[in-house]
mmCIF file with all atom_site columns, C-alpha atoms and ligand atoms in Angstrom:
data_model
loop_
_atom_site.group_PDB
_atom_site.id
_atom_site.type_symbol
_atom_site.label_atom_id
_atom_site.label_alt_id
_atom_site.label_comp_id
_atom_site.label_asym_id
_atom_site.label_entity_id
_atom_site.label_seq_id
_atom_site.pdbx_PDB_ins_code
_atom_site.Cartn_x
_atom_site.Cartn_y
_atom_site.Cartn_z
_atom_site.occupancy
_atom_site.B_iso_or_equiv
_atom_site.pdbx_formal_charge
_atom_site.auth_seq_id
_atom_site.auth_comp_id
_atom_site.auth_asym_id
_atom_site.auth_atom_id
_atom_site.pdbx_PDB_model_num
ATOM   1   C CA . MET A 1 1   ? 152.460 28.052 -18.646 1.00 0.00 ? 11  MET A CA 1
ATOM   2   C CA . ARG A 1 2   ? 149.026 28.519 -20.004 1.00 0.00 ? 12  ARG A CA 1
ATOM   3   C CA . GLU A 1 3   ? 147.256 30.740 -17.183 1.00 0.00 ? 13  GLU A CA 1
ATOM   4   C CA . THR A 1 4   ? 145.028 27.256 -15.769 1.00 0.00 ? 14  THR A CA 1
ATOM   5   C CA . GLU A 1 5   ? 148.530 25.506 -14.950 1.00 0.00 ? 15  GLU A CA 1
ATOM   6   C CA . ILE A 1 6   ? 149.676 28.165 -13.361 1.00 0.00 ? 16  ILE A CA 1
ATOM   7   C CA . LEU A 1 7   ? 146.817 28.994 -11.238 1.00 0.00 ? 17  LEU A CA 1
ATOM   8   C CA . LYS A 1 8   ? 146.563 25.156 -10.385 1.00 0.00 ? 18  LYS A CA 1
ATOM   9   C CA . ARG A 1 9   ? 150.398 25.101 -9.649  1.00 0.00 ? 19  ARG A CA 1
ATOM   10  C CA . ASP A 1 10  ? 150.367 27.854 -7.144  1.00 0.00 ? 20  ASP A CA 1
ATOM   11  C CA . THR A 1 11  ? 146.884 26.701 -6.412  1.00 0.00 ? 21  THR A CA 1
ATOM   12  C CA . ARG A 1 12  ? 148.636 23.070 -5.138  1.00 0.00 ? 22  ARG A CA 1
ATOM   13  C CA . ARG A 1 13  ? 151.498 24.946 -3.187  1.00 0.00 ? 23  ARG A CA 1
ATOM   14  C CA . ASP A 1 14  ? 148.956 26.823 -1.362  1.00 0.00 ? 24  ASP A CA 1
ATOM   15  C CA . MET A 1 15  ? 147.550 23.679 -0.299  1.00 0.00 ? 25  MET A CA 1
ATOM   16  C CA . MET A 1 16  ? 150.533 21.938 0.809   1.00 0.00 ? 26  MET A CA 1
ATOM   17  C CA . VAL A 1 17  ? 151.718 24.883 2.805   1.00 0.00 ? 27  VAL A CA 1
ATOM   18  C CA . CYS A 1 18  ? 148.773 25.070 4.591   1.00 0.00 ? 28  CYS A CA 1
ATOM   19  C CA . ALA A 1 19  ? 148.426 21.152 5.319   1.00 0.00 ? 29  ALA A CA 1
ATOM   20  C CA . ILE A 1 20  ? 152.533 21.710 6.693   1.00 0.00 ? 30  ILE A CA 1
ATOM   21  C CA . PHE A 1 21  ? 151.545 24.245 9.221   1.00 0.00 ? 31  PHE A CA 1
ATOM   22  C CA . PHE A 1 22  ? 148.353 22.812 10.420  1.00 0.00 ? 32  PHE A CA 1
ATOM   23  C CA . ALA A 1 23  ? 150.643 19.853 10.886  1.00 0.00 ? 33  ALA A CA 1
ATOM   24  C CA . ARG A 1 24  ? 152.877 21.647 13.098  1.00 0.00 ? 34  ARG A CA 1
ATOM   25  C CA . ARG A 1 25  ? 150.558 23.592 15.044  1.00 0.00 ? 35  ARG A CA 1
ATOM   26  C CA . LEU A 1 26  ? 148.701 19.919 15.610  1.00 0.00 ? 36  LEU A CA 1
ATOM   27  C CA . ARG A 1 27  ? 152.189 19.180 16.909  1.00 0.00 ? 37  ARG A CA 1
ATOM   28  C CA . GLU A 1 28  ? 152.699 21.885 18.753  1.00 0.00 ? 38  GLU A CA 1
ATOM   29  C CA . ASN A 1 29  ? 149.069 21.714 20.747  1.00 0.00 ? 39  ASN A CA 1
ATOM   30  C CA . THR A 1 30  ? 149.287 18.046 21.428  1.00 0.00 ? 40  THR A CA 1
ATOM   31  C CA . ARG A 1 31  ? 152.756 18.549 23.019  1.00 0.00 ? 41  ARG A CA 1
ATOM   32  C CA . HIS A 1 32  ? 151.585 21.225 25.549  1.00 0.00 ? 42  HIS A CA 1
ATOM   33  C CA . ARG A 1 33  ? 148.266 20.059 26.274  1.00 0.00 ? 43  ARG A CA 1
ATOM   34  C CA . GLY A 1 34  ? 150.431 16.421 27.395  1.00 0.00 ? 44  GLY A CA 1
ATOM   35  C CA . GLY A 1 35  ? 149.051 14.039 24.654  1.00 0.00 ? 45  GLY A CA 1
ATOM   36  C CA . THR A 1 36  ? 146.235 12.392 23.319  1.00 0.00 ? 46  THR A CA 1
ATOM   37  C CA . MET A 1 37  ? 143.682 9.920  24.860  1.00 0.00 ? 47  MET A CA 1
ATOM   38  C CA . GLN A 1 38  ? 145.039 6.186  23.370  1.00 0.00 ? 48  GLN A CA 1
ATOM   39  C CA . LYS A 1 39  ? 143.087 3.209  24.506  1.00 0.00 ? 49  LYS A CA 1
ATOM   40  C CA . VAL A 1 40  ? 145.074 0.796  25.810  1.00 0.00 ? 50  VAL A CA 1
ATOM   41  C CA . ARG A 1 41  ? 144.524 -2.628 26.744  1.00 0.00 ? 51  ARG A CA 1
ATOM   42  C CA . LEU A 1 42  ? 144.619 -3.648 30.272  1.00 0.00 ? 52  LEU A CA 1
ATOM   43  C CA . ASN A 1 43  ? 146.714 -6.307 29.906  1.00 0.00 ? 53  ASN A CA 1
ATOM   44  C CA . ASP A 1 44  ? 149.138 -4.579 27.947  1.00 0.00 ? 54  ASP A CA 1
ATOM   45  C CA . LEU A 1 45  ? 149.727 -1.612 30.244  1.00 0.00 ? 55  LEU A CA 1
ATOM   46  C CA . ASP A 1 46  ? 152.775 -1.635 32.554  1.00 0.00 ? 56  ASP A CA 1
ATOM   47  C CA . HIS A 1 47  ? 152.507 -4.037 35.363  1.00 0.00 ? 57  HIS A CA 1
ATOM   48  C CA . GLY A 1 48  ? 152.570 -1.083 38.170  1.00 0.00 ? 58  GLY A CA 1
ATOM   49  C CA . VAL A 1 49  ? 149.489 0.185  36.048  1.00 0.00 ? 59  VAL A CA 1
ATOM   50  C CA . GLN A 1 50  ? 147.616 -2.558 36.062  1.00 0.00 ? 60  GLN A CA 1
ATOM   51  C CA . LEU A 1 51  ? 147.892 -3.037 39.877  1.00 0.00 ? 61  LEU A CA 1
ATOM   52  C CA . CYS A 1 52  ? 146.720 0.093  40.042  1.00 0.00 ? 62  CYS A CA 1
ATOM   53  C CA . CYS A 1 53  ? 143.709 -0.696 37.692  1.00 0.00 ? 63  CYS A CA 1
ATOM   54  C CA . MET A 1 54  ? 142.297 -3.590 40.351  1.00 0.00 ? 64  MET A CA 1
ATOM   55  C CA . ARG A 1 55  ? 143.353 -1.833 43.828  1.00 0.00 ? 65  ARG A CA 1
ATOM   56  C CA . ALA A 1 56  ? 140.652 1.226  42.221  1.00 0.00 ? 66  ALA A CA 1
ATOM   57  C CA . ARG A 1 57  ? 138.205 -1.956 40.998  1.00 0.00 ? 67  ARG A CA 1
ATOM   58  C CA . ASP A 1 58  ? 138.245 -3.508 43.735  1.00 0.00 ? 68  ASP A CA 1
ATOM   59  C CA . VAL A 1 59  ? 137.836 -0.058 46.361  1.00 0.00 ? 69  VAL A CA 1
ATOM   60  C CA . ARG A 1 60  ? 135.122 0.804  44.111  1.00 0.00 ? 70  ARG A CA 1
ATOM   61  C CA . SER A 1 61  ? 132.771 -1.893 46.436  1.00 0.00 ? 71  SER A CA 1
ATOM   62  C CA . ARG A 1 62  ? 133.385 0.733  49.355  1.00 0.00 ? 72  ARG A CA 1
ATOM   63  C CA . ALA A 1 63  ? 131.891 3.567  47.903  1.00 0.00 ? 73  ALA A CA 1
ATOM   64  C CA . HIS A 1 64  ? 129.100 5.369  49.334  1.00 0.00 ? 74  HIS A CA 1
ATOM   65  C CA . GLU A 1 65  ? 126.853 6.344  47.796  1.00 0.00 ? 75  GLU A CA 1
ATOM   66  C CA . PRO A 1 66  ? 123.182 5.610  48.184  1.00 0.00 ? 76  PRO A CA 1
ATOM   67  C CA . TYR A 1 67  ? 121.967 8.768  46.336  1.00 0.00 ? 77  TYR A CA 1
ATOM   68  C CA . SER A 1 68  ? 123.551 8.305  42.703  1.00 0.00 ? 78  SER A CA 1
ATOM   69  C CA . LYS A 1 69  ? 123.886 4.579  42.725  1.00 0.00 ? 79  LYS A CA 1
ATOM   70  C CA . PHE A 1 70  ? 127.029 5.792  41.045  1.00 0.00 ? 80  PHE A CA 1
ATOM   71  C CA . LYS A 1 71  ? 130.472 3.975  42.561  1.00 0.00 ? 81  LYS A CA 1
ATOM   72  C CA . VAL A 1 72  ? 133.810 5.256  41.211  1.00 0.00 ? 82  VAL A CA 1
ATOM   73  C CA . GLY A 1 73  ? 136.809 3.946  42.888  1.00 0.00 ? 83  GLY A CA 1
ATOM   74  C CA . CYS A 1 74  ? 140.690 5.530  42.876  1.00 0.00 ? 84  CYS A CA 1
ATOM   75  C CA . ALA A 1 75  ? 143.915 4.956  43.331  1.00 0.00 ? 85  ALA A CA 1
ATOM   76  C CA . VAL A 1 76  ? 146.990 6.933  43.204  1.00 0.00 ? 86  VAL A CA 1
ATOM   77  C CA . ARG A 1 77  ? 150.843 6.004  43.038  1.00 0.00 ? 87  ARG A CA 1
ATOM   78  C CA . GLY A 1 78  ? 152.427 8.492  44.774  1.00 0.00 ? 88  GLY A CA 1
ATOM   79  C CA . GLY A 1 79  ? 156.088 9.904  44.619  1.00 0.00 ? 89  GLY A CA 1
ATOM   80  C CA . ASP A 1 80  ? 156.649 7.399  47.845  1.00 0.00 ? 90  ASP A CA 1
ATOM   81  C CA . GLY A 1 81  ? 156.292 4.358  45.269  1.00 0.00 ? 91  GLY A CA 1
ATOM   82  C CA . ASN A 1 82  ? 152.505 3.322  47.478  1.00 0.00 ? 92  ASN A CA 1
ATOM   83  C CA . ILE A 1 83  ? 149.288 2.957  46.070  1.00 0.00 ? 93  ILE A CA 1
ATOM   84  C CA . HIS A 1 84  ? 147.204 5.833  48.071  1.00 0.00 ? 94  HIS A CA 1
ATOM   85  C CA . ILE A 1 85  ? 143.630 4.123  46.967  1.00 0.00 ? 95  ILE A CA 1
ATOM   86  C CA . GLY A 1 86  ? 139.847 5.850  47.875  1.00 0.00 ? 96  GLY A CA 1
ATOM   87  C CA . VAL A 1 87  ? 135.761 5.686  46.684  1.00 0.00 ? 97  VAL A CA 1
ATOM   88  C CA . ASN A 1 88  ? 133.215 8.466  46.439  1.00 0.00 ? 98  ASN A CA 1
ATOM   89  C CA . VAL A 1 89  ? 131.376 9.433  49.809  1.00 0.00 ? 99  VAL A CA 1
ATOM   90  C CA . GLU A 1 90  ? 127.931 11.305 49.183  1.00 0.00 ? 100 GLU A CA 1
ATOM   91  C CA . ASN A 1 91  ? 126.414 12.588 51.605  1.00 0.00 ? 101 ASN A CA 1
ATOM   92  C CA . SER A 1 92  ? 122.257 13.902 52.086  1.00 0.00 ? 102 SER A CA 1
ATOM   93  C CA . ALA A 1 93  ? 123.280 17.473 52.085  1.00 0.00 ? 103 ALA A CA 1
ATOM   94  C CA . TYR A 1 94  ? 124.153 16.623 48.555  1.00 0.00 ? 104 TYR A CA 1
ATOM   95  C CA . PRO A 1 95  ? 126.792 19.550 48.478  1.00 0.00 ? 105 PRO A CA 1
ATOM   96  C CA . MET A 1 96  ? 129.307 17.604 50.805  1.00 0.00 ? 106 MET A CA 1
ATOM   97  C CA . THR A 1 97  ? 130.037 14.909 48.569  1.00 0.00 ? 107 THR A CA 1
ATOM   98  C CA . ARG A 1 98  ? 133.504 13.508 48.067  1.00 0.00 ? 108 ARG A CA 1
ATOM   99  C CA . CYS A 1 99  ? 134.853 12.173 44.627  1.00 0.00 ? 109 CYS A CA 1
ATOM   100 C CA . ALA A 1 100 ? 137.095 9.171  45.248  1.00 0.00 ? 110 ALA A CA 1
ATOM   101 C CA . GLU A 1 101 ? 140.131 11.010 43.468  1.00 0.00 ? 111 GLU A CA 1
ATOM   102 C CA . GLY A 1 102 ? 140.124 13.485 46.173  1.00 0.00 ? 112 GLY A CA 1
ATOM   103 C CA . ASN A 1 103 ? 139.732 11.275 48.636  1.00 0.00 ? 113 ASN A CA 1
ATOM   104 C CA . ALA A 1 104 ? 142.353 9.481  47.654  1.00 0.00 ? 114 ALA A CA 1
ATOM   105 C CA . ILE A 1 105 ? 144.634 12.367 47.035  1.00 0.00 ? 115 ILE A CA 1
ATOM   106 C CA . SER A 1 106 ? 144.006 13.589 50.776  1.00 0.00 ? 116 SER A CA 1
ATOM   107 C CA . GLY A 1 107 ? 144.362 10.255 51.684  1.00 0.00 ? 117 GLY A CA 1
ATOM   108 C CA . MET A 1 108 ? 148.297 10.311 50.387  1.00 0.00 ? 118 MET A CA 1
ATOM   109 C CA . VAL A 1 109 ? 148.577 13.674 51.853  1.00 0.00 ? 119 VAL A CA 1
ATOM   110 C CA . GLY A 1 110 ? 147.312 12.845 54.803  1.00 0.00 ? 120 GLY A CA 1
ATOM   111 C CA . ARG A 1 111 ? 150.371 10.244 54.638  1.00 0.00 ? 121 ARG A CA 1
ATOM   112 C CA . GLY A 1 112 ? 153.018 13.141 54.088  1.00 0.00 ? 122 GLY A CA 1
ATOM   113 C CA . VAL A 1 113 ? 153.756 12.898 50.293  1.00 0.00 ? 123 VAL A CA 1
ATOM   114 C CA . VAL A 1 114 ? 152.567 15.282 48.008  1.00 0.00 ? 124 VAL A CA 1
ATOM   115 C CA . ASN A 1 115 ? 153.719 14.247 45.012  1.00 0.00 ? 125 ASN A CA 1
ATOM   116 C CA . ILE A 1 116 ? 151.521 11.731 42.464  1.00 0.00 ? 126 ILE A CA 1
ATOM   117 C CA . ASP A 1 117 ? 153.190 9.532  39.623  1.00 0.00 ? 127 ASP A CA 1
ATOM   118 C CA . TYR A 1 118 ? 149.986 8.517  38.285  1.00 0.00 ? 128 TYR A CA 1
ATOM   119 C CA . LEU A 1 119 ? 146.227 8.575  38.492  1.00 0.00 ? 129 LEU A CA 1
ATOM   120 C CA . VAL A 1 120 ? 143.785 5.526  38.012  1.00 0.00 ? 130 VAL A CA 1
ATOM   121 C CA . ILE A 1 121 ? 139.597 5.938  38.159  1.00 0.00 ? 131 ILE A CA 1
ATOM   122 C CA . ALA A 1 122 ? 137.232 3.087  38.169  1.00 0.00 ? 132 ALA A CA 1
ATOM   123 C CA . LEU A 1 123 ? 133.627 4.239  36.928  1.00 0.00 ? 133 LEU A CA 1
ATOM   124 C CA . LYS A 1 124 ? 130.934 2.443  35.047  1.00 0.00 ? 134 LYS A CA 1
ATOM   125 C CA . GLY A 1 125 ? 131.583 3.201  31.448  1.00 0.00 ? 135 GLY A CA 1
ATOM   126 C CA . GLY A 1 126 ? 135.214 4.625  31.919  1.00 0.00 ? 136 GLY A CA 1
ATOM   127 C CA . GLY A 1 127 ? 134.364 8.085  32.036  1.00 0.00 ? 137 GLY A CA 1
ATOM   128 C CA . SER A 1 128 ? 136.784 10.452 32.809  1.00 0.00 ? 138 SER A CA 1
ATOM   129 C CA . PRO A 1 129 ? 137.165 12.648 36.113  1.00 0.00 ? 139 PRO A CA 1
ATOM   130 C CA . CYS A 1 130 ? 135.333 16.009 36.553  1.00 0.00 ? 140 CYS A CA 1
ATOM   131 C CA . GLY A 1 131 ? 136.549 19.390 36.694  1.00 0.00 ? 141 GLY A CA 1
ATOM   132 C CA . GLY A 1 132 ? 136.868 20.316 40.838  1.00 0.00 ? 142 GLY A CA 1
ATOM   133 C CA . CYS A 1 133 ? 139.159 16.544 41.048  1.00 0.00 ? 143 CYS A CA 1
ATOM   134 C CA . ARG A 1 134 ? 141.345 17.893 37.352  1.00 0.00 ? 144 ARG A CA 1
ATOM   135 C CA . GLN A 1 135 ? 141.988 20.794 39.627  1.00 0.00 ? 145 GLN A CA 1
ATOM   136 C CA . ILE A 1 136 ? 142.987 18.949 42.429  1.00 0.00 ? 146 ILE A CA 1
ATOM   137 C CA . ILE A 1 137 ? 145.139 16.315 40.414  1.00 0.00 ? 147 ILE A CA 1
ATOM   138 C CA . TRP A 1 138 ? 147.153 19.323 39.114  1.00 0.00 ? 148 TRP A CA 1
ATOM   139 C CA . GLU A 1 139 ? 148.064 20.783 42.154  1.00 0.00 ? 149 GLU A CA 1
ATOM   140 C CA . PHE A 1 140 ? 149.909 17.878 43.297  1.00 0.00 ? 150 PHE A CA 1
ATOM   141 C CA . SER A 1 141 ? 151.544 17.046 40.044  1.00 0.00 ? 151 SER A CA 1
ATOM   142 C CA . HIS A 1 142 ? 153.963 19.673 40.394  1.00 0.00 ? 152 HIS A CA 1
ATOM   143 C CA . GLY A 1 143 ? 153.323 21.304 36.578  1.00 0.00 ? 153 GLY A CA 1
ATOM   144 C CA . ASN A 1 144 ? 153.717 17.785 34.659  1.00 0.00 ? 154 ASN A CA 1
ATOM   145 C CA . LYS A 1 145 ? 151.458 18.398 32.165  1.00 0.00 ? 155 LYS A CA 1
ATOM   146 C CA . ASP A 1 146 ? 151.976 15.024 31.393  1.00 0.00 ? 156 ASP A CA 1
ATOM   147 C CA . LEU A 1 147 ? 151.118 12.860 34.264  1.00 0.00 ? 157 LEU A CA 1
ATOM   148 C CA . ALA A 1 148 ? 149.168 10.431 33.055  1.00 0.00 ? 158 ALA A CA 1
ATOM   149 C CA . ILE A 1 149 ? 145.700 9.581  34.408  1.00 0.00 ? 159 ILE A CA 1
ATOM   150 C CA . TYR A 1 150 ? 143.603 6.274  33.394  1.00 0.00 ? 160 TYR A CA 1
ATOM   151 C CA . CYS A 1 151 ? 140.405 5.465  33.704  1.00 0.00 ? 161 CYS A CA 1
ATOM   152 C CA . PHE A 1 152 ? 138.344 2.071  32.556  1.00 0.00 ? 162 PHE A CA 1
ATOM   153 C CA . ASP A 1 153 ? 134.508 0.632  33.169  1.00 0.00 ? 163 ASP A CA 1
ATOM   154 C CA . ALA A 1 154 ? 134.664 -0.936 35.946  1.00 0.00 ? 164 ALA A CA 1
ATOM   155 C CA . GLU A 1 155 ? 132.108 -3.139 35.041  1.00 0.00 ? 165 GLU A CA 1
ATOM   156 C CA . ASP A 1 156 ? 133.526 -4.408 32.046  1.00 0.00 ? 166 ASP A CA 1
ATOM   157 C CA . LYS A 1 157 ? 133.350 -8.457 32.020  1.00 0.00 ? 167 LYS A CA 1
ATOM   158 C CA . SER A 1 158 ? 136.127 -9.561 29.409  1.00 0.00 ? 168 SER A CA 1
ATOM   159 C CA . GLY A 1 159 ? 138.673 -9.372 31.901  1.00 0.00 ? 169 GLY A CA 1
ATOM   160 C CA . ASN A 1 160 ? 141.035 -7.616 29.822  1.00 0.00 ? 170 ASN A CA 1
ATOM   161 C CA . PRO A 1 161 ? 139.005 -3.730 29.208  1.00 0.00 ? 171 PRO A CA 1
ATOM   162 C CA . TRP A 1 162 ? 140.081 -1.108 27.071  1.00 0.00 ? 172 TRP A CA 1
ATOM   163 C CA . VAL A 1 163 ? 141.714 1.862  29.441  1.00 0.00 ? 173 VAL A CA 1
ATOM   164 C CA . ASN A 1 164 ? 141.749 5.454  28.298  1.00 0.00 ? 174 ASN A CA 1
ATOM   165 C CA . LYS A 1 165 ? 145.157 6.610  28.820  1.00 0.00 ? 175 LYS A CA 1
ATOM   166 C CA . THR A 1 166 ? 145.329 10.404 28.927  1.00 0.00 ? 176 THR A CA 1
ATOM   167 C CA . SER A 1 167 ? 147.183 12.903 31.286  1.00 0.00 ? 177 SER A CA 1
ATOM   168 C CA . ILE A 1 168 ? 146.378 16.442 33.012  1.00 0.00 ? 178 ILE A CA 1
ATOM   169 C CA . GLY A 1 169 ? 147.735 18.189 30.504  1.00 0.00 ? 179 GLY A CA 1
ATOM   170 C CA . GLU A 1 170 ? 145.124 17.635 28.108  1.00 0.00 ? 180 GLU A CA 1
ATOM   171 C CA . LEU A 1 171 ? 142.061 16.903 30.772  1.00 0.00 ? 181 LEU A CA 1
ATOM   172 C CA . LEU A 1 172 ? 142.874 20.967 32.196  1.00 0.00 ? 182 LEU A CA 1
ATOM   173 C CA . PRO A 1 173 ? 144.816 22.921 29.668  1.00 0.00 ? 183 PRO A CA 1
ATOM   174 C CA . TYR A 1 174 ? 144.477 25.903 31.539  1.00 0.00 ? 184 TYR A CA 1
ATOM   175 C CA . ALA A 1 175 ? 144.617 25.090 35.173  1.00 0.00 ? 185 ALA A CA 1
ATOM   176 C CA . PHE A 1 176 ? 143.842 28.095 37.990  1.00 0.00 ? 186 PHE A CA 1
ATOM   177 C CA . GLU A 1 177 ? 146.897 28.721 39.856  1.00 0.00 ? 187 GLU A CA 1
ATOM   178 C CA . LEU A 1 178 ? 147.598 31.385 42.353  1.00 0.00 ? 188 LEU A CA 1
HETATM 179 N N1 . THU B 2 .   ? 132.420 10.990 41.501  1.00 0.00 ? 215 THU B N1 1
HETATM 180 C C1 . THU B 2 .   ? 133.850 11.468 41.619  1.00 0.00 ? 215 THU B C1 1
HETATM 181 O O1 . THU B 2 .   ? 133.669 10.005 42.431  1.00 0.00 ? 215 THU B O1 1
HETATM 182 N N2 . THU B 2 .   ? 134.651 11.134 41.055  1.00 0.00 ? 215 THU B N2 1
HETATM 183 C C2 . THU B 2 .   ? 134.621 11.917 39.659  1.00 0.00 ? 215 THU B C2 1
HETATM 184 O O2 . THU B 2 .   ? 135.377 12.405 39.113  1.00 0.00 ? 215 THU B O2 1
HETATM 185 C C3 . THU B 2 .   ? 132.726 12.464 39.084  1.00 0.00 ? 215 THU B C3 1
HETATM 186 C C4 . THU B 2 .   ? 132.280 12.015 39.709  1.00 0.00 ? 215 THU B C4 1
HETATM 187 C C5 . THU B 2 .   ? 130.884 10.659 41.900  1.00 0.00 ? 215 THU B C5 1
HETATM 188 C C6 . THU B 2 .   ? 130.667 11.739 42.700  1.00 0.00 ? 215 THU B C6 1
HETATM 189 C C7 . THU B 2 .   ? 129.207 11.454 43.666  1.00 0.00 ? 215 THU B C7 1
HETATM 190 O O3 . THU B 2 .   ? 129.195 10.845 44.282  1.00 0.00 ? 215 THU B O3 1
HETATM 191 C C8 . THU B 2 .   ? 128.552 10.544 41.845  1.00 0.00 ? 215 THU B C8 1
HETATM 192 O O4 . THU B 2 .   ? 130.280 10.542 41.491  1.00 0.00 ? 215 THU B O4 1
HETATM 193 C C9 . THU B 2 .   ? 128.056 10.677 41.039  1.00 0.00 ? 215 THU B C9 1
HETATM 194 O O5 . THU B 2 .   ? 128.372 11.793 41.122  1.00 0.00 ? 215 THU B O5 1
#
C-alpha cells in the first residue's frame, strides 16, 4: 500500500474512533442530566399534564405583578395526586417578591405533601423557571433528576400551544445540597 493510502486509512479510522467517543459521551451526559428539552404540542401530552397546563394558565390571571406586569402561573402535580397552584406575588420592596413556582410548592407543603410528580409553568413566551425556583423544585424531587418540568406560552392563541418539556436534572445539573 502506498504511504498516502495508509495515511488516509488511518485518518478515517481515527475519525471513526472520535465519533464513537463523542456519541458515547453525549449519551452519558444526556442520561446524567435527565434528558434534553423536547417540544410537544399540548394536545399530545398526557391528560394529567394537559389538565395542569390549563390550571397553570387559568390561575395566572390572579398574579400580583404591578411592578413587572409579568404574570406567571404554576401548577404542581403533587405526590398526593392533587394539583397545587400558585402565582407570582410582587411587593413594593422588590426583593420580597415571590415566584409562582415557590408559592405553588409552599401551598403543597402546607397541605402535608412533600413530593412533586411534575410541574407546569404558564408565562408569556414560555420561558423556564428562574435559578432559585430550580433549587426549590429540586428540594421536593427527592433526587429524581427526571422530574418533568413543562413550560408554555400562556398567551398562545392557537389553542394547541407548543410545550417545552424538560427535567430538573437538565435545568439544574449541579444542585446545592447539604
Ligand atoms: N417569576 C416567577 O414567578 N417565576 C420565575 O421562575 C421567574 C420570575 C416572576 C417574578 C416576578 O414577579 C416576575 O416574574 C418578573 O421577574
